[in-house]
């Protein structure tokens, strides 16, 4: 993956890591920055128009972004001023309304050649047989450029609308997801032999029945006889992405994820989790730890001068919606801050979760004298719970390098404040600086290639790597049915006993101030 202009690390021993860059979006208005749809330069409220998305996809491909990472939720943010009160989210447009993400992809893929598309779909609310078909279909239509961001869900509002009173418990959601992946691997990798489709016009055989078989999965949560209704797609198994750094989430990522989405306000927040996932992947599952790519959430506010960047950020914050931010915070954490007075110091409330979160933020932003719910809301109106960095191209590039060196990230999911303005600033101002430093490629490794090829940096690696669990299910050409084991290992229910993960954990602090890039408070 290194290009000819790759330079040395500070230690001078090895080439710099070239960054993976995805644009982080959602099929809604505003996404991570509630209220900024009001800004005169923002176009995110055009999300219902397919030409809006085609234009974005062309923009990202012209800049050689690896992919577009499309978030999703299946319910509204109804914790703030709750219970079950959607008013703040509805009024501010805080990820409401939100449309289905996968429907966007074929149109964008038809207008591009190499851009990948990572789509979020929750295992808890979708039957694996149905989702396997949908993802295989889109993998075919994109020529192998689709990825699946595997989530288990986190909103009770979604569960209520999908036949339950509340979500399954955190650990059970991961146990469901574990079995879900086994079903998917069997459908995608094991039910069709590579050469099952023969298209013999002389004999009239479209597919050879001897090369297709039932999977006959019988588990605790699913019974799926199969076979897969689609022939193998270019990637067979789409690129597998995952987010979640609870103990269960890390165990799941260590085994299955090819790219992991991490969020925190400084490299120190995510460094420990990245190290643990890499170590667990190697020691427990025999995977190459460097094959798992870690992408940090970041929202860069860039100006040609530091003053311009600071002024731009101040203007964005003025457009931010406080109640919308608190609605998002409530959905992300399960904490309703409306119960506290506007000027109440949150360091001294009874909630351990709130005190811990505020303590983490205060260490990273010591200039904030008093943490109130308004302070918290302002903190996340531009960029959400990830890092927001403000500065010149050189200063922001310094901050990107700091994340690489201190947290071992492989790249970033770039959130926007304004769409497409934030992305245009990244393309026109930041990417030339990154390329000058040897941190970003000049072109796709494989033009028209699979998403997995360009993310992994391995030309020809369309299918999961040999050390990935999906590969053990792969029914290769020439292997007779009786000689191929459809279940290559004992299937065990996930037994990780874990606490519920809260995104605004004690570690969720802001990056400390430094001249190379400013993270505003």
PDB file of C-alpha atoms in Angstrom, residues 49-225:
ATOM      1  CA  UNK A  49     -32.658  13.391  -3.155  1.00  0.00           C
ATOM      2  CA  UNK A  50     -30.608  10.629  -4.764  1.00  0.00           C
ATOM      3  CA  UNK A  51     -28.644  13.181  -6.808  1.00  0.00           C
ATOM      4  CA  UNK A  52     -27.370  14.629  -3.523  1.00  0.00           C
ATOM      5  CA  UNK A  53     -25.766  11.268  -2.768  1.00  0.00           C
ATOM      6  CA  UNK A  54     -24.452  10.699  -6.280  1.00  0.00           C
ATOM      7  CA  UNK A  55     -22.764  14.103  -6.156  1.00  0.00           C
ATOM      8  CA  UNK A  56     -21.164  13.218  -2.810  1.00  0.00           C
ATOM      9  CA  UNK A  57     -19.952   9.832  -4.037  1.00  0.00           C
ATOM     10  CA  UNK A  58     -18.309  11.439  -7.066  1.00  0.00           C
ATOM     11  CA  UNK A  59     -16.669  14.028  -4.812  1.00  0.00           C
ATOM     12  CA  UNK A  60     -15.230  11.378  -2.497  1.00  0.00           C
ATOM     13  CA  UNK A  61     -13.978   9.224  -5.354  1.00  0.00           C
ATOM     14  CA  UNK A  62     -12.312  12.190  -7.034  1.00  0.00           C
ATOM     15  CA  UNK A  63     -10.374  12.729  -3.792  1.00  0.00           C
ATOM     16  CA  UNK A  64      -9.552   8.988  -3.542  1.00  0.00           C
ATOM     17  CA  UNK A  65     -11.405   8.416  -0.257  1.00  0.00           C
ATOM     18  CA  UNK A  66     -11.453   4.715   0.524  1.00  0.00           C
ATOM     19  CA  UNK A  67     -15.135   4.701   1.266  1.00  0.00           C
ATOM     20  CA  UNK A  68     -18.331   6.211   2.528  1.00  0.00           C
ATOM     21  CA  UNK A  69     -19.294   4.892   5.977  1.00  0.00           C
ATOM     22  CA  UNK A  70     -23.085   5.162   6.341  1.00  0.00           C
ATOM     23  CA  UNK A  71     -24.391   5.090   9.912  1.00  0.00           C
ATOM     24  CA  UNK A  72     -27.970   4.167  10.775  1.00  0.00           C
ATOM     25  CA  UNK A  73     -30.467   3.951  13.618  1.00  0.00           C
ATOM     26  CA  UNK A  74     -33.844   2.208  13.698  1.00  0.00           C
ATOM     27  CA  UNK A  75     -35.476   4.429  16.294  1.00  0.00           C
ATOM     28  CA  UNK A  76     -35.561   7.963  17.608  1.00  0.00           C
ATOM     29  CA  UNK A  77     -33.561   9.585  20.398  1.00  0.00           C
ATOM     30  CA  UNK A  78     -36.279   9.759  23.040  1.00  0.00           C
ATOM     31  CA  UNK A  79     -34.415   9.694  26.381  1.00  0.00           C
ATOM     32  CA  UNK A  80     -33.944  13.452  26.853  1.00  0.00           C
ATOM     33  CA  UNK A  81     -36.959  15.089  28.519  1.00  0.00           C
ATOM     34  CA  UNK A  82     -38.388  11.575  28.508  1.00  0.00           C
ATOM     35  CA  UNK A  83     -39.360   8.930  28.887  1.00  0.00           C
ATOM     36  CA  UNK A  84     -40.269   8.279  25.245  1.00  0.00           C
ATOM     37  CA  UNK A  85     -40.165  11.940  24.324  1.00  0.00           C
ATOM     38  CA  UNK A  86     -39.030  12.568  20.750  1.00  0.00           C
ATOM     39  CA  UNK A  87     -39.723  16.306  20.781  1.00  0.00           C
ATOM     40  CA  UNK A  88     -36.133  17.555  21.019  1.00  0.00           C
ATOM     41  CA  UNK A  89     -34.886  15.215  18.308  1.00  0.00           C
ATOM     42  CA  UNK A  90     -37.817  15.931  16.015  1.00  0.00           C
ATOM     43  CA  UNK A  91     -37.616  19.703  16.360  1.00  0.00           C
ATOM     44  CA  UNK A  92     -33.845  19.936  15.935  1.00  0.00           C
ATOM     45  CA  UNK A  93     -33.529  17.266  13.244  1.00  0.00           C
ATOM     46  CA  UNK A  94     -31.188  15.214  15.444  1.00  0.00           C
ATOM     47  CA  UNK A  95     -30.941  12.097  13.277  1.00  0.00           C
ATOM     48  CA  UNK A  96     -34.669  12.474  12.643  1.00  0.00           C
ATOM     49  CA  UNK A  97     -36.037  11.808  10.101  1.00  0.00           C
ATOM     50  CA  UNK A  98     -33.637   9.098   8.950  1.00  0.00           C
ATOM     51  CA  UNK A  99     -33.874   6.895   5.861  1.00  0.00           C
ATOM     52  CA  UNK A 100     -32.649   3.389   5.126  1.00  0.00           C
ATOM     53  CA  UNK A 101     -28.965   3.384   4.060  1.00  0.00           C
ATOM     54  CA  UNK A 102     -28.506   0.387   1.767  1.00  0.00           C
ATOM     55  CA  UNK A 103     -30.959   1.761  -0.813  1.00  0.00           C
ATOM     56  CA  UNK A 104     -28.500   4.566  -1.608  1.00  0.00           C
ATOM     57  CA  UNK A 105     -25.596   2.361  -2.577  1.00  0.00           C
ATOM     58  CA  UNK A 106     -26.422   1.001  -6.055  1.00  0.00           C
ATOM     59  CA  UNK A 107     -27.061   4.497  -7.446  1.00  0.00           C
ATOM     60  CA  UNK A 108     -23.803   5.826  -5.996  1.00  0.00           C
ATOM     61  CA  UNK A 109     -21.894   2.774  -7.191  1.00  0.00           C
ATOM     62  CA  UNK A 110     -23.201   3.236 -10.727  1.00  0.00           C
ATOM     63  CA  UNK A 111     -21.701   6.741 -10.735  1.00  0.00           C
ATOM     64  CA  UNK A 112     -18.295   5.647  -9.374  1.00  0.00           C
ATOM     65  CA  UNK A 113     -15.681   2.981  -9.986  1.00  0.00           C
ATOM     66  CA  UNK A 114     -13.628   2.414  -6.830  1.00  0.00           C
ATOM     67  CA  UNK A 115     -15.297   4.032  -3.803  1.00  0.00           C
ATOM     68  CA  UNK A 116     -16.383   1.562  -1.125  1.00  0.00           C
ATOM     69  CA  UNK A 117     -19.633   1.741   0.845  1.00  0.00           C
ATOM     70  CA  UNK A 118     -19.875   0.592   4.473  1.00  0.00           C
ATOM     71  CA  UNK A 119     -23.511   0.205   5.529  1.00  0.00           C
ATOM     72  CA  UNK A 120     -24.795  -0.182   9.082  1.00  0.00           C
ATOM     73  CA  UNK A 121     -27.313  -2.977   9.737  1.00  0.00           C
ATOM     74  CA  UNK A 122     -28.240  -4.302  13.188  1.00  0.00           C
ATOM     75  CA  UNK A 123     -28.208  -8.052  13.794  1.00  0.00           C
ATOM     76  CA  UNK A 124     -30.862  -7.848  16.515  1.00  0.00           C
ATOM     77  CA  UNK A 125     -33.710  -6.883  14.194  1.00  0.00           C
ATOM     78  CA  UNK A 126     -32.985  -8.562  10.859  1.00  0.00           C
ATOM     79  CA  UNK A 127     -33.158 -12.239   9.910  1.00  0.00           C
ATOM     80  CA  UNK A 128     -29.763 -13.453   8.641  1.00  0.00           C
ATOM     81  CA  UNK A 129     -31.178 -15.228   5.583  1.00  0.00           C
ATOM     82  CA  UNK A 130     -32.835 -12.003   4.424  1.00  0.00           C
ATOM     83  CA  UNK A 131     -29.839  -9.759   5.135  1.00  0.00           C
ATOM     84  CA  UNK A 132     -27.428 -12.195   3.442  1.00  0.00           C
ATOM     85  CA  UNK A 133     -29.520 -11.858   0.288  1.00  0.00           C
ATOM     86  CA  UNK A 134     -29.681  -8.057   0.449  1.00  0.00           C
ATOM     87  CA  UNK A 135     -25.944  -7.658   1.000  1.00  0.00           C
ATOM     88  CA  UNK A 136     -25.015 -10.210  -1.670  1.00  0.00           C
ATOM     89  CA  UNK A 137     -27.272  -8.411  -4.135  1.00  0.00           C
ATOM     90  CA  UNK A 138     -25.595  -5.069  -3.476  1.00  0.00           C
ATOM     91  CA  UNK A 139     -22.128  -6.645  -3.519  1.00  0.00           C
ATOM     92  CA  UNK A 140     -22.943  -7.942  -7.006  1.00  0.00           C
ATOM     93  CA  UNK A 141     -24.303  -4.589  -8.172  1.00  0.00           C
ATOM     94  CA  UNK A 142     -21.268  -2.668  -6.870  1.00  0.00           C
ATOM     95  CA  UNK A 143     -18.672  -5.107  -8.162  1.00  0.00           C
ATOM     96  CA  UNK A 144     -17.599  -6.014  -4.639  1.00  0.00           C
ATOM     97  CA  UNK A 145     -17.567  -2.585  -3.017  1.00  0.00           C
ATOM     98  CA  UNK A 146     -19.912  -3.071  -0.078  1.00  0.00           C
ATOM     99  CA  UNK A 147     -19.049  -3.438   3.598  1.00  0.00           C
ATOM    100  CA  UNK A 148     -21.296  -4.346   6.509  1.00  0.00           C
ATOM    101  CA  UNK A 149     -20.985  -2.373   9.729  1.00  0.00           C
ATOM    102  CA  UNK A 150     -22.203  -4.934  12.246  1.00  0.00           C
ATOM    103  CA  UNK A 151     -24.089  -3.426  15.189  1.00  0.00           C
ATOM    104  CA  UNK A 152     -26.408  -4.954  17.778  1.00  0.00           C
ATOM    105  CA  UNK A 153     -28.512  -1.803  18.339  1.00  0.00           C
ATOM    106  CA  UNK A 154     -28.725   0.518  21.325  1.00  0.00           C
ATOM    107  CA  UNK A 155     -32.121   2.252  21.218  1.00  0.00           C
ATOM    108  CA  UNK A 156     -35.155   0.861  23.026  1.00  0.00           C
ATOM    109  CA  UNK A 157     -37.272   2.987  20.688  1.00  0.00           C
ATOM    110  CA  UNK A 158     -36.184   0.687  17.849  1.00  0.00           C
ATOM    111  CA  UNK A 159     -36.996  -2.446  19.815  1.00  0.00           C
ATOM    112  CA  UNK A 160     -40.523  -1.215  20.597  1.00  0.00           C
ATOM    113  CA  UNK A 161     -41.256  -0.726  16.916  1.00  0.00           C
ATOM    114  CA  UNK A 162     -39.878  -4.127  15.958  1.00  0.00           C
ATOM    115  CA  UNK A 163     -41.907  -6.385  18.196  1.00  0.00           C
ATOM    116  CA  UNK A 164     -40.266  -6.061  21.608  1.00  0.00           C
ATOM    117  CA  UNK A 165     -40.793  -3.890  24.672  1.00  0.00           C
ATOM    118  CA  UNK A 166     -37.084  -3.230  25.027  1.00  0.00           C
ATOM    119  CA  UNK A 167     -33.758  -4.403  23.642  1.00  0.00           C
ATOM    120  CA  UNK A 168     -32.267  -7.731  24.678  1.00  0.00           C
ATOM    121  CA  UNK A 169     -29.602  -7.337  27.350  1.00  0.00           C
ATOM    122  CA  UNK A 170     -26.198  -6.205  26.132  1.00  0.00           C
ATOM    123  CA  UNK A 171     -24.505  -9.611  26.485  1.00  0.00           C
ATOM    124  CA  UNK A 172     -27.367 -11.437  24.838  1.00  0.00           C
ATOM    125  CA  UNK A 173     -27.264  -9.068  21.864  1.00  0.00           C
ATOM    126  CA  UNK A 174     -23.663 -10.131  21.308  1.00  0.00           C
ATOM    127  CA  UNK A 175     -24.548 -13.806  21.753  1.00  0.00           C
ATOM    128  CA  UNK A 176     -27.194 -13.325  19.053  1.00  0.00           C
ATOM    129  CA  UNK A 177     -24.651 -11.558  16.841  1.00  0.00           C
ATOM    130  CA  UNK A 178     -22.133 -14.364  17.306  1.00  0.00           C
ATOM    131  CA  UNK A 179     -24.580 -17.003  16.056  1.00  0.00           C
ATOM    132  CA  UNK A 180     -25.768 -14.596  13.369  1.00  0.00           C
ATOM    133  CA  UNK A 181     -22.255 -14.386  11.896  1.00  0.00           C
ATOM    134  CA  UNK A 182     -21.965 -18.181  11.809  1.00  0.00           C
ATOM    135  CA  UNK A 183     -25.188 -18.370   9.807  1.00  0.00           C
ATOM    136  CA  UNK A 184     -23.957 -15.663   7.447  1.00  0.00           C
ATOM    137  CA  UNK A 185     -20.609 -17.386   6.888  1.00  0.00           C
ATOM    138  CA  UNK A 186     -22.391 -20.644   6.043  1.00  0.00           C
ATOM    139  CA  UNK A 187     -24.707 -18.907   3.575  1.00  0.00           C
ATOM    140  CA  UNK A 188     -22.051 -16.735   1.941  1.00  0.00           C
ATOM    141  CA  UNK A 189     -19.056 -19.073   2.036  1.00  0.00           C
ATOM    142  CA  UNK A 190     -20.257 -22.647   2.336  1.00  0.00           C
ATOM    143  CA  UNK A 191     -23.535 -23.193   0.509  1.00  0.00           C
ATOM    144  CA  UNK A 192     -22.226 -22.531  -3.023  1.00  0.00           C
ATOM    145  CA  UNK A 193     -18.991 -23.855  -4.471  1.00  0.00           C
ATOM    146  CA  UNK A 194     -16.922 -21.225  -6.275  1.00  0.00           C
ATOM    147  CA  UNK A 195     -17.694 -22.849  -9.639  1.00  0.00           C
ATOM    148  CA  UNK A 196     -21.358 -23.686  -9.019  1.00  0.00           C
ATOM    149  CA  UNK A 197     -22.598 -21.371 -11.768  1.00  0.00           C
ATOM    150  CA  UNK A 198     -21.621 -22.985 -15.076  1.00  0.00           C
ATOM    151  CA  UNK A 199     -23.909 -21.273 -17.630  1.00  0.00           C
ATOM    152  CA  UNK A 200     -23.593 -24.174 -20.073  1.00  0.00           C
ATOM    153  CA  UNK A 201     -25.807 -23.230 -23.004  1.00  0.00           C
ATOM    154  CA  UNK A 202     -25.275 -26.563 -24.747  1.00  0.00           C
ATOM    155  CA  UNK A 203     -26.489 -28.703 -21.833  1.00  0.00           C
ATOM    156  CA  UNK A 204     -28.936 -26.135 -20.467  1.00  0.00           C
ATOM    157  CA  UNK A 205     -27.346 -26.196 -17.011  1.00  0.00           C
ATOM    158  CA  UNK A 206     -27.292 -22.805 -15.364  1.00  0.00           C
ATOM    159  CA  UNK A 207     -25.926 -23.962 -11.975  1.00  0.00           C
ATOM    160  CA  UNK A 208     -24.707 -27.420 -10.990  1.00  0.00           C
ATOM    161  CA  UNK A 209     -26.991 -28.819  -8.228  1.00  0.00           C
ATOM    162  CA  UNK A 210     -24.102 -30.907  -6.896  1.00  0.00           C
ATOM    163  CA  UNK A 211     -22.223 -27.697  -6.107  1.00  0.00           C
ATOM    164  CA  UNK A 212     -24.995 -26.086  -4.058  1.00  0.00           C
ATOM    165  CA  UNK A 213     -26.268 -27.380  -0.730  1.00  0.00           C
ATOM    166  CA  UNK A 214     -28.290 -26.648   2.333  1.00  0.00           C
ATOM    167  CA  UNK A 215     -26.490 -25.353   5.407  1.00  0.00           C
ATOM    168  CA  UNK A 216     -29.034 -26.803   7.905  1.00  0.00           C
ATOM    169  CA  UNK A 217     -28.129 -24.432  10.701  1.00  0.00           C
ATOM    170  CA  UNK A 218     -29.910 -25.170  13.976  1.00  0.00           C
ATOM    171  CA  UNK A 219     -28.938 -22.949  16.892  1.00  0.00           C
ATOM    172  CA  UNK A 220     -30.313 -21.204  19.945  1.00  0.00           C
ATOM    173  CA  UNK A 221     -31.567 -18.185  18.027  1.00  0.00           C
ATOM    174  CA  UNK A 222     -31.806 -19.256  14.389  1.00  0.00           C
ATOM    175  CA  UNK A 223     -32.842 -22.214  12.292  1.00  0.00           C
ATOM    176  CA  UNK A 224     -31.806 -21.711   8.683  1.00  0.00           C
ATOM    177  CA  UNK A 225     -31.802 -24.664   6.278  1.00  0.00           C
TER     178      UNK A 225
END
